[in-house]
Tab-separated table of C-alpha atoms and ligand atoms in Angstrom:
chain	number	residue	atom	x	y	z
A	517	MET	CA	45.641	-31.057	-76.158
A	518	THR	CA	45.167	-34.027	-73.854
A	519	ASP	CA	45.133	-37.807	-74.226
A	520	ALA	CA	42.241	-38.073	-71.769
A	521	VAL	CA	39.569	-37.177	-74.349
A	522	PRO	CA	39.311	-37.000	-78.158
A	523	PRO	CA	40.487	-33.688	-79.684
A	524	HIS	CA	36.963	-32.271	-80.208
A	525	LEU	CA	36.340	-32.538	-76.443
A	526	ALA	CA	39.704	-31.109	-75.357
A	527	LYS	CA	38.309	-27.619	-74.691
A	528	TYR	CA	35.768	-29.087	-72.286
A	529	TYR	CA	38.408	-31.247	-70.595
A	530	SER	CA	40.525	-28.154	-69.996
A	531	GLN	CA	37.532	-26.691	-68.110
A	532	ARG	CA	36.937	-29.882	-66.109
A	533	HIS	CA	37.410	-28.295	-62.685
A	534	ARG	CA	34.963	-25.574	-63.662
A	535	LEU	CA	32.434	-28.264	-64.479
A	536	PHE	CA	33.119	-30.171	-61.241
A	537	HIS	CA	35.583	-28.706	-58.753
A	538	ARG	CA	35.982	-32.254	-57.370
A	539	PHE	CA	36.739	-33.627	-60.835
A	540	SER	CA	39.952	-35.281	-59.692
A	541	ASP	CA	38.159	-37.183	-56.908
A	542	GLY	CA	36.671	-39.667	-59.389
A	543	ILE	CA	34.142	-37.797	-61.543
A	544	LEU	CA	33.111	-39.782	-64.628
A	545	MET	CA	31.993	-38.316	-67.953
A	546	ASP	CA	30.896	-39.542	-71.362
A	547	ALA	CA	31.171	-37.650	-74.640
A	548	GLU	CA	27.732	-36.000	-74.397
A	549	SER	CA	28.285	-35.040	-70.763
A	550	TRP	CA	31.449	-33.126	-71.629
A	551	TYR	CA	29.626	-30.586	-73.719
A	552	SER	CA	26.259	-30.563	-71.977
A	553	VAL	CA	26.898	-30.609	-68.231
A	554	THR	CA	26.015	-27.345	-66.490
A	555	PRO	CA	29.179	-25.720	-65.060
A	556	GLU	CA	29.169	-26.059	-61.287
A	557	LYS	CA	28.809	-22.365	-60.399
A	558	ILE	CA	25.802	-21.959	-62.686
A	559	ALA	CA	24.246	-25.193	-61.377
A	560	ALA	CA	24.805	-24.010	-57.785
A	561	HIS	CA	23.191	-20.653	-58.537
A	562	ILE	CA	20.115	-22.281	-60.081
A	563	ALA	CA	19.880	-24.692	-57.131
A	564	GLN	CA	19.988	-21.783	-54.658
A	565	ARG	CA	17.107	-20.128	-56.476
A	566	PHE	CA	15.045	-23.320	-56.260
A	567	VAL	CA	15.709	-23.800	-52.556
A	568	HIS	CA	15.147	-20.126	-51.705
A	569	ALA	CA	11.815	-20.407	-53.502
A	570	GLY	CA	10.858	-23.173	-51.048
A	571	VAL	CA	11.459	-26.186	-53.299
A	572	HIS	CA	11.957	-29.446	-51.368
A	573	LEU	CA	11.547	-32.047	-54.114
A	574	VAL	CA	12.847	-31.224	-57.579
A	575	LEU	CA	12.584	-33.290	-60.722
A	576	ASP	CA	15.791	-33.025	-62.771
A	577	ALA	CA	14.249	-34.388	-65.958
A	578	CYS	CA	17.437	-34.937	-67.985
A	579	CYS	CA	20.115	-35.244	-65.333
A	580	GLY	CA	23.033	-36.250	-67.575
A	581	ALA	CA	26.253	-36.579	-65.583
A	582	GLY	CA	24.500	-35.125	-62.526
A	583	GLY	CA	25.903	-31.583	-62.440
A	584	ASN	CA	22.545	-30.025	-61.543
A	585	THR	CA	21.339	-32.931	-59.401
A	586	ILE	CA	24.452	-32.647	-57.221
A	587	GLN	CA	23.958	-28.923	-56.686
A	588	PHE	CA	20.226	-29.289	-55.917
A	589	ALA	CA	21.135	-31.908	-53.305
A	590	LEU	CA	23.977	-29.806	-51.859
A	591	ALA	CA	21.524	-26.898	-51.566
A	592	GLY	CA	19.222	-29.084	-49.451
A	593	ALA	CA	16.619	-30.347	-51.930
A	594	HIS	CA	15.777	-33.968	-52.660
A	595	VAL	CA	16.065	-34.830	-56.336
A	596	LEU	CA	14.234	-37.192	-58.650
A	597	ALA	CA	16.865	-37.513	-61.372
A	598	LEU	CA	15.857	-38.923	-64.768
A	599	ASP	CA	17.918	-39.725	-67.802
A	600	ILE	CA	17.108	-41.802	-70.839
A	601	CYS	CA	20.609	-43.316	-70.991
A	602	PRO	CA	21.441	-46.122	-68.497
A	603	ASP	CA	25.189	-45.479	-68.749
A	604	ARG	CA	24.644	-41.815	-67.928
A	605	ILE	CA	22.494	-42.734	-64.914
A	606	ALA	CA	25.411	-44.854	-63.681
A	607	ILE	CA	27.742	-41.877	-64.238
A	608	ALA	CA	25.371	-39.544	-62.371
A	609	ILE	CA	25.163	-41.954	-59.409
A	610	ASN	CA	28.966	-42.174	-59.329
A	611	ASN	CA	29.320	-38.393	-59.477
A	612	ALA	CA	26.709	-37.802	-56.762
A	613	THR	CA	28.615	-40.306	-54.625
A	614	VAL	CA	31.856	-38.356	-55.177
A	615	TYR	CA	30.071	-35.285	-53.772
A	616	GLY	CA	28.547	-37.333	-50.927
A	617	VAL	CA	24.952	-36.561	-51.929
A	618	ASP	CA	23.824	-39.824	-53.568
A	619	GLN	CA	21.381	-40.466	-50.693
A	620	TYR	CA	19.538	-37.221	-51.543
A	621	ALA	CA	18.680	-38.266	-55.094
A	622	ASP	CA	16.634	-41.085	-56.633
A	623	PHE	CA	17.955	-41.956	-60.070
A	624	ILE	CA	15.560	-43.351	-62.657
A	625	CYS	CA	16.449	-44.383	-66.186
A	626	ALA	CA	13.491	-43.111	-68.187
A	627	ASP	CA	12.459	-40.982	-71.135
A	628	MET	CA	11.218	-37.661	-69.772
A	629	TYR	CA	8.637	-37.422	-72.550
A	630	SER	CA	6.923	-40.610	-71.366
A	631	MET	CA	7.680	-40.111	-67.665
A	632	LEU	CA	6.421	-36.543	-67.230
A	633	PRO	CA	2.763	-37.318	-68.024
A	634	ALA	CA	2.907	-40.175	-65.465
A	635	ILE	CA	4.159	-38.027	-62.574
A	636	ARG	CA	1.679	-36.768	-59.970
A	637	ARG	CA	1.565	-33.006	-59.393
A	638	ARG	CA	2.379	-33.578	-55.750
A	639	PRO	CA	4.837	-33.989	-54.157
A	640	ILE	CA	7.045	-32.563	-56.973
A	641	ASP	CA	7.640	-28.882	-56.102
A	642	ALA	CA	9.531	-27.871	-59.240
A	643	ILE	CA	11.026	-29.236	-62.439
A	644	PHE	CA	14.400	-28.447	-63.947
A	645	LEU	CA	14.881	-29.077	-67.667
A	646	SER	CA	18.294	-29.207	-69.283
A	647	PRO	CA	17.392	-30.827	-72.606
A	648	PRO	CA	19.827	-31.730	-75.397
A	649	TRP	CA	20.353	-28.780	-77.735
A	650	GLY	CA	21.642	-30.911	-80.597
A	651	GLY	CA	25.281	-30.821	-79.501
A	652	PRO	CA	27.820	-27.991	-79.818
A	653	GLU	CA	26.457	-27.313	-83.330
A	654	TYR	CA	23.808	-25.153	-81.636
A	655	GLN	CA	26.346	-22.315	-81.993
A	656	GLN	CA	26.102	-22.419	-85.783
A	657	ASP	CA	22.613	-20.889	-85.780
A	658	GLU	CA	22.551	-17.150	-85.372
A	659	VAL	CA	19.354	-17.526	-83.356
A	660	PHE	CA	18.556	-20.824	-81.655
A	661	ASP	CA	14.951	-21.876	-82.206
A	662	VAL	CA	13.262	-22.762	-78.882
A	663	GLU	CA	10.036	-23.999	-80.482
A	664	PRO	CA	11.140	-27.676	-80.498
A	665	PHE	CA	11.220	-27.480	-76.665
A	666	LEU	CA	7.598	-26.349	-76.456
A	667	GLU	CA	6.181	-29.861	-75.992
A	668	LEU	CA	8.653	-30.578	-73.184
A	669	VAL	CA	7.981	-27.301	-71.364
A	670	LEU	CA	4.205	-27.811	-71.641
A	671	LEU	CA	4.511	-31.388	-70.328
A	672	ALA	CA	6.549	-30.092	-67.376
A	673	LYS	CA	4.100	-27.270	-66.666
A	674	ARG	CA	1.277	-29.831	-66.437
A	675	VAL	CA	3.130	-31.463	-63.532
A	676	SER	CA	4.271	-28.277	-61.810
A	677	ASP	CA	3.800	-24.543	-62.328
A	678	ASN	CA	7.368	-24.165	-61.140
A	679	VAL	CA	9.708	-24.932	-63.987
A	680	ALA	CA	13.136	-23.743	-65.084
A	681	VAL	CA	14.707	-24.548	-68.436
A	682	LEU	CA	18.363	-24.173	-69.406
A	683	LEU	CA	18.790	-22.753	-72.914
A	684	PRO	CA	21.643	-21.738	-75.236
A	685	ARG	CA	23.043	-18.207	-75.152
A	686	ASN	CA	21.950	-17.614	-78.762
A	687	VAL	CA	18.209	-17.883	-78.024
A	688	SER	CA	16.001	-14.937	-78.828
A	689	LEU	CA	14.925	-13.715	-75.398
A	690	GLU	CA	11.567	-12.519	-76.783
A	691	ASN	CA	10.875	-15.923	-78.315
A	692	ILE	CA	11.164	-17.639	-74.944
A	693	GLU	CA	8.215	-15.716	-73.525
A	694	LYS	CA	6.355	-15.820	-76.835
A	695	HIS	CA	6.495	-19.621	-77.036
A	696	PHE	CA	6.537	-20.678	-73.384
A	697	GLY	CA	4.550	-17.959	-71.594
A	698	PRO	CA	5.399	-15.494	-68.810
A	699	CYS	CA	8.828	-16.094	-67.341
A	700	GLU	CA	11.954	-14.515	-65.960
A	701	VAL	CA	14.924	-14.902	-68.256
A	702	GLU	CA	18.360	-14.956	-66.638
A	703	LEU	CA	21.675	-14.738	-68.455
A	704	ASN	CA	24.298	-16.919	-66.747
A	705	TYR	CA	27.826	-15.506	-67.017
A	706	LEU	CA	30.939	-17.494	-66.198
A	707	GLY	CA	34.406	-16.229	-67.024
A	708	SER	CA	33.656	-13.736	-69.784
A	709	PRO	CA	31.600	-10.692	-68.699
A	710	HIS	CA	30.695	-10.120	-72.350
A	711	ARG	CA	29.117	-13.406	-73.344
A	712	PRO	CA	26.737	-15.496	-71.249
A	713	LYS	CA	27.492	-19.196	-70.966
A	714	THR	CA	23.835	-20.220	-70.746
A	715	VAL	CA	20.362	-18.723	-70.366
A	716	THR	CA	17.865	-19.924	-67.764
A	717	ALA	CA	14.125	-19.257	-68.017
A	718	TYR	CA	12.105	-19.533	-64.790
A	719	PHE	CA	8.324	-20.042	-64.706
A	720	GLY	CA	5.607	-19.988	-62.040
A	721	GLU	CA	6.690	-19.411	-58.463
A	722	MET	CA	10.317	-19.692	-59.530
A	723	LEU	CA	10.231	-15.999	-60.388
A	724	THR	CA	12.407	-13.863	-58.141
A	725	GLY	CA	11.157	-13.334	-54.616
A	726	ARG	CA	8.196	-15.711	-54.736
A	727	ARG	CA	7.781	-18.945	-52.761
A	728	VAL	CA	6.590	-22.339	-53.945
A	729	ALA	CA	5.282	-23.522	-50.578
B	1017	MGP	P1	29.572	-24.437	-75.296
B	1017	MGP	O1	29.104	-23.239	-76.011
B	1017	MGP	O2	29.720	-25.688	-76.057
B	1017	MGP	O3	30.903	-24.219	-74.513
B	1017	MGP	O4	28.559	-24.711	-74.093
B	1017	MGP	P2	31.772	-22.871	-74.371
B	1017	MGP	O5	33.024	-23.259	-73.709
B	1017	MGP	O6	30.964	-21.821	-73.705
B	1017	MGP	O7	32.021	-22.497	-75.842
B	1017	MGP	P3	32.981	-21.409	-76.361
B	1017	MGP	O8	32.431	-21.107	-77.717
B	1017	MGP	O9	32.904	-20.226	-75.428
B	1017	MGP	O10	34.341	-22.013	-76.385
B	1017	MGP	C1	28.300	-23.752	-73.090
B	1017	MGP	C2	27.505	-24.417	-72.011
B	1017	MGP	O11	26.223	-24.724	-72.538
B	1017	MGP	C3	28.037	-25.763	-71.549
B	1017	MGP	O12	28.945	-25.589	-70.482
B	1017	MGP	C4	26.806	-26.476	-71.092
B	1017	MGP	O13	26.480	-26.088	-69.766
B	1017	MGP	C5	25.734	-25.921	-71.984
B	1017	MGP	N1	25.408	-26.837	-73.079
B	1017	MGP	C6	26.064	-26.966	-74.228
B	1017	MGP	N2	25.402	-27.890	-74.996
B	1017	MGP	C7	25.786	-28.300	-76.315
B	1017	MGP	C8	24.298	-28.308	-74.302
B	1017	MGP	C9	23.239	-29.200	-74.592
B	1017	MGP	O14	23.133	-29.842	-75.638
B	1017	MGP	N3	22.292	-29.341	-73.637
B	1017	MGP	C10	22.370	-28.652	-72.454
B	1017	MGP	N4	21.401	-28.838	-71.572
B	1017	MGP	N5	23.372	-27.809	-72.158
B	1017	MGP	C11	24.326	-27.634	-73.085
């Protein structure tokens, strides 16, 4: 147990250097960020896939504490980073600064549901979605229902064919394709070889081996 965070967040705090290996250099978090930030190795892997697919400008539609934004920028992309929460935008800017990549991201405090329809198809090359799953309680459902994310995925697909969405490990893999359309589903392992940490679904030119531009 640690004094740095309340007891229900202690397990995430103990993994802090897995979330950000530069955690001790001044990374800031809030309660929601602790349980929703993408662990650094998974974020780096996703970012590599985007950049190898030819993505130059990526929209990180719910950037949170900036875990994905930082890795997209480190991989060489420019990032339009949105979050609905002004405090979390400030945290993301701080964290991108810790990693020395703040100049490769534009941070905008906005609701992705109202912003996405306003964004021009070009020059956005791809969109990354890491929406709230309803907190750690997502684990209580045997199968996580992806249908509530349908509106968001459709909004994103109207802006770009090239979309990736981060989902809980207890999704039904068949339901992803059934609800969202053709995609590649990737299980993201970290630590345990038996249980994925997250699941990422890739759409459009984000499928393996294809190029966006
Ligand atoms: P977890 O299941 O809460 O943690 O989240 P852990 O340590 O795997 O649980 P345990 O049962 O093995 O002890 C796993 C990962 O899912 C986190 O590291 C986040 O990357 C991601 N994640 C979790 N939540 C609750 C959210 C969320 O609401 N939104 C998003 N986008 N990602 C989340």
